[in-house]
Short mmCIF file of C-alpha atoms in Angstrom, two decimals:
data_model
loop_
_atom_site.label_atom_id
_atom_site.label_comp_id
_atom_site.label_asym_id
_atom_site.label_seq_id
_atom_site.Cartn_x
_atom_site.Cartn_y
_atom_site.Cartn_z
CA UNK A 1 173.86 80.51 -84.36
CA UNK A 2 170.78 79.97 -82.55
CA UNK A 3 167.04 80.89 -82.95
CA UNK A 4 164.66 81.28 -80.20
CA UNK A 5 160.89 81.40 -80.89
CA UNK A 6 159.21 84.59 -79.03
CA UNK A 7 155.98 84.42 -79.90
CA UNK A 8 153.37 83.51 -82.74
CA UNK A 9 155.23 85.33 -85.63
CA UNK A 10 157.98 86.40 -83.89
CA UNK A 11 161.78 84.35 -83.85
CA UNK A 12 165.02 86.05 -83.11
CA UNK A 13 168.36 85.33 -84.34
CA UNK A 14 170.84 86.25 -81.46
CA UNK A 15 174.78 84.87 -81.19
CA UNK A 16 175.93 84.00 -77.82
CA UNK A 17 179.91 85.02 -76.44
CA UNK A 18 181.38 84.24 -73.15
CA UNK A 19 185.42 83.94 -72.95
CA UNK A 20 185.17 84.24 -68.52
CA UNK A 21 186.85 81.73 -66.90
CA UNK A 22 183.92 78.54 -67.07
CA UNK A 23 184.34 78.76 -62.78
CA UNK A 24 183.48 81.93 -62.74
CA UNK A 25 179.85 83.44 -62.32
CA UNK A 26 179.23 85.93 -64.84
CA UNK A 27 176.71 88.67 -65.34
CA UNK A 28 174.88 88.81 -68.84
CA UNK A 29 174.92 91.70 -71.08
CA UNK A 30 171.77 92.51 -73.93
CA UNK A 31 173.49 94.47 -76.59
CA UNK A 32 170.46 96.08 -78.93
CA UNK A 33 171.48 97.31 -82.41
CA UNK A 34 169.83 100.45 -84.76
CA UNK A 35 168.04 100.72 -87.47
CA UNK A 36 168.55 98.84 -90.56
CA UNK A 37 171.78 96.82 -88.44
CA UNK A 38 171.82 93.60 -87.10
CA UNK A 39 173.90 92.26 -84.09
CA UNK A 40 177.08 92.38 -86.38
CA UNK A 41 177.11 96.07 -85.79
CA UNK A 42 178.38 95.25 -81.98
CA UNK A 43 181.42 92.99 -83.77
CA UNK A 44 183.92 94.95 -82.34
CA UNK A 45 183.01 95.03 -78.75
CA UNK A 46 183.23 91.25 -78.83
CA UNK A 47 186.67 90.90 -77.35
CA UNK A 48 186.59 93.45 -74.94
CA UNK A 49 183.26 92.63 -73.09
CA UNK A 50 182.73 89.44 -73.31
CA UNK A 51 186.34 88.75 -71.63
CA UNK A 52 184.12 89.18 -68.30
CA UNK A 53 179.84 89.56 -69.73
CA UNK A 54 178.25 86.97 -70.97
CA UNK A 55 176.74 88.96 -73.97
CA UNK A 56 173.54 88.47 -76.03
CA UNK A 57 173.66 90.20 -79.82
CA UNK A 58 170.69 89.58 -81.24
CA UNK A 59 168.86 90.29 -84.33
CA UNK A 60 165.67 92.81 -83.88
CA UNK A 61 162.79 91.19 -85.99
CA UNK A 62 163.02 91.54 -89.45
CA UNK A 63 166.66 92.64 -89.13
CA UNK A 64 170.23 90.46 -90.15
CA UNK A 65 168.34 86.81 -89.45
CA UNK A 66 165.50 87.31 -87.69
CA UNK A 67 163.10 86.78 -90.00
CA UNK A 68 160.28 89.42 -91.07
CA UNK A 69 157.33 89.23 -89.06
CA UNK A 70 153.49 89.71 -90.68
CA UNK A 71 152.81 91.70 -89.12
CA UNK A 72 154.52 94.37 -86.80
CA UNK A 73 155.07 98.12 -85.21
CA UNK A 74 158.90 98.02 -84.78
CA UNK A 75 157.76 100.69 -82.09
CA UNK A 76 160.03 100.80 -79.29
CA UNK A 77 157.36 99.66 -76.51
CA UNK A 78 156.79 95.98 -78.89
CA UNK A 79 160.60 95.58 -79.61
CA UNK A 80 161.14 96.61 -75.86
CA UNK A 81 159.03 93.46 -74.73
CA UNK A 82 160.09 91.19 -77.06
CA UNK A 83 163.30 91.56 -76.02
CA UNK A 84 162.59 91.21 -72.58
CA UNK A 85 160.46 87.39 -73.66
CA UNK A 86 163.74 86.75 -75.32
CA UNK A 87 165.39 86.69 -71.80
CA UNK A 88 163.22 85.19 -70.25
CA UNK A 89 163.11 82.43 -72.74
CA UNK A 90 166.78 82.49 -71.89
CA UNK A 91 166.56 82.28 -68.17
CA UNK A 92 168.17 85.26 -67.53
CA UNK A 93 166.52 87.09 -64.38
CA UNK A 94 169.08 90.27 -64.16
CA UNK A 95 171.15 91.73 -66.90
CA UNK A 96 172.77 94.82 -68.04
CA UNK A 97 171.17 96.44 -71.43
CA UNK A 98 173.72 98.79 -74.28
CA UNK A 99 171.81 100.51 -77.03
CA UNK A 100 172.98 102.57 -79.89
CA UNK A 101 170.68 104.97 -81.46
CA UNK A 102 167.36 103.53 -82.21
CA UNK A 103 168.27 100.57 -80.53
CA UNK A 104 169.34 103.36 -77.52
CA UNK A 105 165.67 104.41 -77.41
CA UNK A 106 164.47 100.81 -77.09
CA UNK A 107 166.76 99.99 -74.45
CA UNK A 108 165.29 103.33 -72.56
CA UNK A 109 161.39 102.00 -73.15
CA UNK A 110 162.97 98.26 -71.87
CA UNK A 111 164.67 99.79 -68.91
CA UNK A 112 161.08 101.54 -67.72
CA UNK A 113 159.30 98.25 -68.37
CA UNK A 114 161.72 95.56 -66.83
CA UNK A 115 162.46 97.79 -63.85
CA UNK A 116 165.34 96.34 -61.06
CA UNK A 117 165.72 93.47 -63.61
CA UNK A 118 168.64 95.89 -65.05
CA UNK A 119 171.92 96.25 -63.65
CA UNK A 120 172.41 99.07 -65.73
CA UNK A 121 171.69 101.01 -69.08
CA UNK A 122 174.65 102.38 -71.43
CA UNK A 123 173.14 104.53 -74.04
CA UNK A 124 175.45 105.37 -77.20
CA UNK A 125 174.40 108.26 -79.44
CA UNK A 126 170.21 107.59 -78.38
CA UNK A 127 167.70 110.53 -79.20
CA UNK A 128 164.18 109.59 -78.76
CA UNK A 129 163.31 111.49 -81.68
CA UNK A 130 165.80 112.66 -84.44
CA UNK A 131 165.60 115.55 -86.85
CA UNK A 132 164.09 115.02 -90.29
CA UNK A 133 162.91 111.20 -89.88
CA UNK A 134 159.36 111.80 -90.99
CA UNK A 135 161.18 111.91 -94.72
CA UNK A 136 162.60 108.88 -94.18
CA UNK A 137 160.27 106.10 -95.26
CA UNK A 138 159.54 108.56 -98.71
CA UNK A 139 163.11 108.83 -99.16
CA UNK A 140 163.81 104.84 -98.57
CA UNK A 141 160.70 104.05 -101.48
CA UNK A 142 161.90 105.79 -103.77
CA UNK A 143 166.01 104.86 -103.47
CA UNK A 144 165.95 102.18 -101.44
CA UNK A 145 167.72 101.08 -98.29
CA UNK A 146 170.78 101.20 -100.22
CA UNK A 147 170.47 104.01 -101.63
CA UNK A 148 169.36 105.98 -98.26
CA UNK A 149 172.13 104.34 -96.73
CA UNK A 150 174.98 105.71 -98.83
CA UNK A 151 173.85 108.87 -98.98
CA UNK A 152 173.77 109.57 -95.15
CA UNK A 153 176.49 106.87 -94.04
CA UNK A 154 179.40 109.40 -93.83
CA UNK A 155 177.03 111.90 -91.53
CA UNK A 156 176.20 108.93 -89.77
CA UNK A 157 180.01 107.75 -89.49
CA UNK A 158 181.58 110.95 -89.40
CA UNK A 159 185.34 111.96 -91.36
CA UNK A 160 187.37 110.27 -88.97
CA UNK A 161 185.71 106.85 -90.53
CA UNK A 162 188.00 105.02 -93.28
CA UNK A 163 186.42 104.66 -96.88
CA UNK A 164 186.65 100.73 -96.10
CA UNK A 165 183.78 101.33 -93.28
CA UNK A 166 181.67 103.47 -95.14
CA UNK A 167 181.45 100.67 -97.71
CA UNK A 168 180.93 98.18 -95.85
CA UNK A 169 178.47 99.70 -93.65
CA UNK A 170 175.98 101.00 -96.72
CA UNK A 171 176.27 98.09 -98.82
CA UNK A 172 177.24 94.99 -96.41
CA UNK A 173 175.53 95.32 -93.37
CA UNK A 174 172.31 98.42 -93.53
CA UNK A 175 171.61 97.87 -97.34
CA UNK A 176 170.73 94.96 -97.14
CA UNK A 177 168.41 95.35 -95.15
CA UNK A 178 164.72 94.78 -95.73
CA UNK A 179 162.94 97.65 -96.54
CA UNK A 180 159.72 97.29 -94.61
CA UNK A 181 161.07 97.02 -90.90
CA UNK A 182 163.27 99.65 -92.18
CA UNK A 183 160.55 102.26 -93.06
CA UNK A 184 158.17 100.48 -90.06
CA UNK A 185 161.02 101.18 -87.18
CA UNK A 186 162.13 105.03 -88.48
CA UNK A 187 158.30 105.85 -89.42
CA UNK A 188 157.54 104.70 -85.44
CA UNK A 189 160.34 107.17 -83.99
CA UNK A 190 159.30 110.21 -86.12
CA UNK A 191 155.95 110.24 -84.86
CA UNK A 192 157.10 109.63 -81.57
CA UNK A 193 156.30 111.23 -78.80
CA UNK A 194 158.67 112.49 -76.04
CA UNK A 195 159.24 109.79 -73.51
CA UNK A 196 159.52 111.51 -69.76
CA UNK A 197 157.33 109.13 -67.98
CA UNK A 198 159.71 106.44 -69.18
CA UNK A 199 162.61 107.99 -68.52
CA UNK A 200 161.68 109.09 -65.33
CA UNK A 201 160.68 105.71 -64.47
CA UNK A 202 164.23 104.14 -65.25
CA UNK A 203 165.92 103.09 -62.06
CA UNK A 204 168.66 101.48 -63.14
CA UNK A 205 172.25 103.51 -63.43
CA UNK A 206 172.38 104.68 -66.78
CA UNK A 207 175.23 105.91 -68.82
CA UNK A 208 174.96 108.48 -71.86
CA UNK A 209 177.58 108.68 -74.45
CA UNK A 210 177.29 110.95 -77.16
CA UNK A 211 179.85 112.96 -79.27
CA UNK A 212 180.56 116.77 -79.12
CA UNK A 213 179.58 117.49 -82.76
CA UNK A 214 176.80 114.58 -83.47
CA UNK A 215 174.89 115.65 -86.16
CA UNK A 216 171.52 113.94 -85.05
CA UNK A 217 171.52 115.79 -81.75
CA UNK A 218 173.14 118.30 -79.77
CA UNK A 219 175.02 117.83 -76.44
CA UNK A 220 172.55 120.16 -74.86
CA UNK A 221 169.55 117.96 -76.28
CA UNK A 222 171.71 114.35 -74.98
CA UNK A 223 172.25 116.26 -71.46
CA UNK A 224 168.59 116.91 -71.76
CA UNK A 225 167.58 113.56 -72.00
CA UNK A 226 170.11 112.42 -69.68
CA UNK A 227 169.14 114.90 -66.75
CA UNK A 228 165.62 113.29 -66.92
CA UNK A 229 166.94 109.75 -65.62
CA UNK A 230 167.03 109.81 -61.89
CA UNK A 231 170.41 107.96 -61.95
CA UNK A 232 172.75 108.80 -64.83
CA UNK A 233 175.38 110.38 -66.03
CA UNK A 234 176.49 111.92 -69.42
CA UNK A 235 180.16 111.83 -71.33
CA UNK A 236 181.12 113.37 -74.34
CA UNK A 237 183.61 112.12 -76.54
CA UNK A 238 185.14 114.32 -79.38
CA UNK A 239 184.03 114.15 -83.39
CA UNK A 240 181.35 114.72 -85.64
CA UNK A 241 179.99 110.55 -85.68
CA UNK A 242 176.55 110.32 -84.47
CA UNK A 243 176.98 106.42 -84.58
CA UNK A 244 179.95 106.74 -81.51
CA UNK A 245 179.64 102.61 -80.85
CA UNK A 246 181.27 101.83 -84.03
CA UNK A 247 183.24 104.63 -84.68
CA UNK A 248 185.06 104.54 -80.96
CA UNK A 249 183.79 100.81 -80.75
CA UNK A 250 187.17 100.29 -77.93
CA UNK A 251 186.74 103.61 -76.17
CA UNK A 252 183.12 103.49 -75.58
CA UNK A 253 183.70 99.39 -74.88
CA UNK A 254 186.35 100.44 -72.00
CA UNK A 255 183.46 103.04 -70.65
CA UNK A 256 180.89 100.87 -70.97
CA UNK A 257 183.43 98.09 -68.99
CA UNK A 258 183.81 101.07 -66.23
CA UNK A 259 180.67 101.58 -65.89
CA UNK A 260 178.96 98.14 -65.33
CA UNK A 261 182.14 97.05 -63.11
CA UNK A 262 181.30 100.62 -60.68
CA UNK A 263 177.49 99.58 -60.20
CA UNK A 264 176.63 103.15 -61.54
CA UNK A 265 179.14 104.80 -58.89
#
């Protein structure tokens, strides 16, 4: 899978899937993953979208195998424009952007920075700021990613997730992750502050999916959020799974699909 070169100290891994007919013009799709992920977390929404997206999963630095810069913020405004360099070392002028958490508020910070460049913005279980993250980085030192992963994967998965997932989530995909963009990126969004200029600044149609018992955030706080982006909407899907994109990865595909196909209508 390819490597791009962003900047001094900065490469990104991304993988590359288009199944539309070669004759066909297609639009491109950036799919931007959480915290201690990579772009394997969007596996399951291969099929689905890119049967008519071109779509772009790539590997935040320091995540899956992008390698660990130097030095860096993981803040949302430096991943934001690093991801925007990587499309534009891509060629890609327009595009449509789906987040999940973390990756959800970097895709919000993107969307206010790249402006009518977007198509549109889905959002999937996004705060700006969660409950309890300042802990985090302790917590993560003294277990390790590992360790912090299995003890708040099933919260993070919710019941309805099969014993198979949960496994493979903590020990296969987030614990392996490296510790320092780990701690750098959560450490970033609990001193955050709230983003209304940004939000307010996002003009591209913008969906918001959350789930009615998400135990990083209340509907009321999503609809919050939500009601501050000029064009949006919110849906709520049922369960306790704050992580909603892999947990309903074919229903919240098929809304996503909706979504971008309606322009926002």
């Amino acid at each position: 899978m390819p490597m791009i070169h962003i900047r001094d100290g900065v490469d990104i891994h991304y993988e590359d899937h288009c199944f539309v007919a070669p004759w066909r013009e297609c639009e491109t799709v950036l799919m931007i993953h959480g915290i201690a992920e990579s772009g394997v977390a969007w596996t399951e929404w291969v099929p689905p979208l890119s049967a008519h997206y071109r779509m772009l999963r790539p590997d935040l630095p320091g995540f899956g195998r992008s390698p660990v810069p130097e030095t860096y913020s993981w803040s949302a405004g430096e991943l934001a424009d690093d991801l925007i360099a990587l499309m534009d070392k891509l060629g890609v002028e327009r595009f449509h952007v789906v987040g999940a958490k973390y990756g959800g508020t970097v895709s919000m910070v993107l969307a206010s920075k790249a402006g009518k460049r977007l198509r549109s913005l889905s959002l999937l279980g996004a705060p700006h700021k969660g409950d309890g993250v300042g802990a985090f980085p302790k917590r993560v030192s003294e277990i390790g990613v590992a360790g912090w992963a299995g003890e708040t994967q099933r919260s993070r998965l919710g019941p309805e997730a099969s014993d198979a997932q949960v496994d493979w989530w903590t020990h296969q995909l987030m614990g392996k992750s490296d510790a320092r963009p780990t701690m750098g990126a959560s450490g970033w969004r609990a001193k955050m502050q709230e983003l209304d200029k940004e939000l307010r600044a996002i003009t591209a149609p913008t969906l918001v999916i959350t789930t009615e018992e998400s135990g990083l955030q209340s509907v009321e706080t999503a609809r919050g959020y939500q009601e501050k982006i000029p064009n949006s909407r919110l849906v709520v899907m049922p369960g306790k799974a704050y992580h909603v994109a892999v947990v309903r990865p074919q229903e919240c595909a098929g809304q996503v699909l909706e979504f971008m196909a309606s322009d926002g209508t």
